[in-house]
Amino acid sequence: MKDTKTSDLREKSVPELEQLVRDERANLYKARRDLVFRRITDTASVKVRRHNIARMMTLIAEKKRGSA
């Protein structure tokens, strides 16, 4: 799992970011499930996904507030 660049995310619109959040949340769910069933051993991917979601949610809030 690659860390998402904030500069790349800033170029996207709010609906695009919301779609990315939905996709990332679905991937996070799958990663957590796979971790429980021992299908993956990369525990860092869960943390990276959580940080990506937080980064996207922050940008969505900024754009809706009008500061970006």
PDB file of C-alpha atoms in Angstrom:
ATOM      1  CA  MET A   1       0.000   0.000   0.000  1.00  0.00           C
ATOM      2  CA  LYS A   2       1.411   3.290  -1.090  1.00  0.00           C
ATOM      3  CA  ASP A   3       0.963   6.497   0.851  1.00  0.00           C
ATOM      4  CA  THR A   4      -1.238   8.974  -1.039  1.00  0.00           C
ATOM      5  CA  LYS A   5       0.353  12.328  -1.814  1.00  0.00           C
ATOM      6  CA  THR A   6      -1.530  15.342  -0.492  1.00  0.00           C
ATOM      7  CA  SER A   7      -0.563  17.417  -3.523  1.00  0.00           C
ATOM      8  CA  ASP A   8      -2.249  14.855  -5.803  1.00  0.00           C
ATOM      9  CA  LEU A   9      -5.377  14.878  -3.670  1.00  0.00           C
ATOM     10  CA  ARG A  10      -5.653  18.681  -3.645  1.00  0.00           C
ATOM     11  CA  GLU A  11      -6.234  18.637  -7.420  1.00  0.00           C
ATOM     12  CA  LYS A  12      -9.366  16.482  -7.058  1.00  0.00           C
ATOM     13  CA  SER A  13     -12.907  17.724  -6.512  1.00  0.00           C
ATOM     14  CA  VAL A  14     -15.002  16.945  -3.434  1.00  0.00           C
ATOM     15  CA  PRO A  15     -17.073  14.177  -5.134  1.00  0.00           C
ATOM     16  CA  GLU A  16     -13.875  12.526  -6.374  1.00  0.00           C
ATOM     17  CA  LEU A  17     -12.384  12.662  -2.878  1.00  0.00           C
ATOM     18  CA  GLU A  18     -15.562  11.225  -1.369  1.00  0.00           C
ATOM     19  CA  GLN A  19     -15.410   8.329  -3.833  1.00  0.00           C
ATOM     20  CA  LEU A  20     -11.759   7.744  -2.920  1.00  0.00           C
ATOM     21  CA  VAL A  21     -12.703   7.674   0.771  1.00  0.00           C
ATOM     22  CA  ARG A  22     -15.402   5.068   0.093  1.00  0.00           C
ATOM     23  CA  ASP A  23     -12.933   2.941  -1.862  1.00  0.00           C
ATOM     24  CA  GLU A  24     -10.234   3.284   0.778  1.00  0.00           C
ATOM     25  CA  ARG A  25     -12.668   2.368   3.567  1.00  0.00           C
ATOM     26  CA  ALA A  26     -13.677  -0.762   1.659  1.00  0.00           C
ATOM     27  CA  ASN A  27     -10.003  -1.655   1.212  1.00  0.00           C
ATOM     28  CA  LEU A  28      -9.371  -1.007   4.911  1.00  0.00           C
ATOM     29  CA  TYR A  29     -12.206  -3.372   5.829  1.00  0.00           C
ATOM     30  CA  LYS A  30     -10.760  -6.064   3.573  1.00  0.00           C
ATOM     31  CA  ALA A  31      -7.268  -5.546   5.004  1.00  0.00           C
ATOM     32  CA  ARG A  32      -8.540  -5.843   8.571  1.00  0.00           C
ATOM     33  CA  ARG A  33     -10.496  -8.989   7.691  1.00  0.00           C
ATOM     34  CA  ASP A  34      -7.480 -10.524   5.969  1.00  0.00           C
ATOM     35  CA  LEU A  35      -5.328  -9.648   8.971  1.00  0.00           C
ATOM     36  CA  VAL A  36      -7.710 -11.468  11.312  1.00  0.00           C
ATOM     37  CA  PHE A  37      -7.742 -14.554   9.089  1.00  0.00           C
ATOM     38  CA  ARG A  38      -3.955 -14.360   8.733  1.00  0.00           C
ATOM     39  CA  ARG A  39      -4.054 -13.915   4.954  1.00  0.00           C
ATOM     40  CA  ILE A  40      -1.741 -10.917   5.146  1.00  0.00           C
ATOM     41  CA  THR A  41       1.125 -10.166   7.465  1.00  0.00           C
ATOM     42  CA  ASP A  42       1.661  -6.531   6.466  1.00  0.00           C
ATOM     43  CA  THR A  43       0.212  -4.740   9.475  1.00  0.00           C
ATOM     44  CA  ALA A  44       1.569  -1.397   8.287  1.00  0.00           C
ATOM     45  CA  SER A  45      -0.903  -1.322   5.390  1.00  0.00           C
ATOM     46  CA  VAL A  46      -3.787  -0.880   7.848  1.00  0.00           C
ATOM     47  CA  LYS A  47      -2.114   2.148   9.385  1.00  0.00           C
ATOM     48  CA  VAL A  48      -1.336   3.672   5.981  1.00  0.00           C
ATOM     49  CA  ARG A  49      -4.937   3.220   4.852  1.00  0.00           C
ATOM     50  CA  ARG A  50      -6.230   4.908   8.013  1.00  0.00           C
ATOM     51  CA  HIS A  51      -3.889   7.840   7.473  1.00  0.00           C
ATOM     52  CA  ASN A  52      -4.944   8.132   3.832  1.00  0.00           C
ATOM     53  CA  ILE A  53      -8.608   8.271   4.863  1.00  0.00           C
ATOM     54  CA  ALA A  54      -7.854  10.950   7.456  1.00  0.00           C
ATOM     55  CA  ARG A  55      -5.890  12.961   4.898  1.00  0.00           C
ATOM     56  CA  MET A  56      -8.769  12.806   2.405  1.00  0.00           C
ATOM     57  CA  MET A  57     -11.374  13.704   5.032  1.00  0.00           C
ATOM     58  CA  THR A  58      -9.307  16.736   6.060  1.00  0.00           C
ATOM     59  CA  LEU A  59      -9.106  17.931   2.459  1.00  0.00           C
ATOM     60  CA  ILE A  60     -12.852  17.434   1.990  1.00  0.00           C
ATOM     61  CA  ALA A  61     -13.539  19.532   5.084  1.00  0.00           C
ATOM     62  CA  GLU A  62     -11.161  22.255   3.885  1.00  0.00           C
ATOM     63  CA  LYS A  63     -12.755  22.372   0.443  1.00  0.00           C
ATOM     64  CA  LYS A  64     -16.280  22.488   1.850  1.00  0.00           C
ATOM     65  CA  ARG A  65     -15.252  25.248   4.234  1.00  0.00           C
ATOM     66  CA  GLY A  66     -13.796  27.164   1.309  1.00  0.00           C
ATOM     67  CA  SER A  67     -10.228  27.548   2.476  1.00  0.00           C
ATOM     68  CA  ALA A  68      -8.672  25.498  -0.317  1.00  0.00           C
TER      69      ALA A  68
END
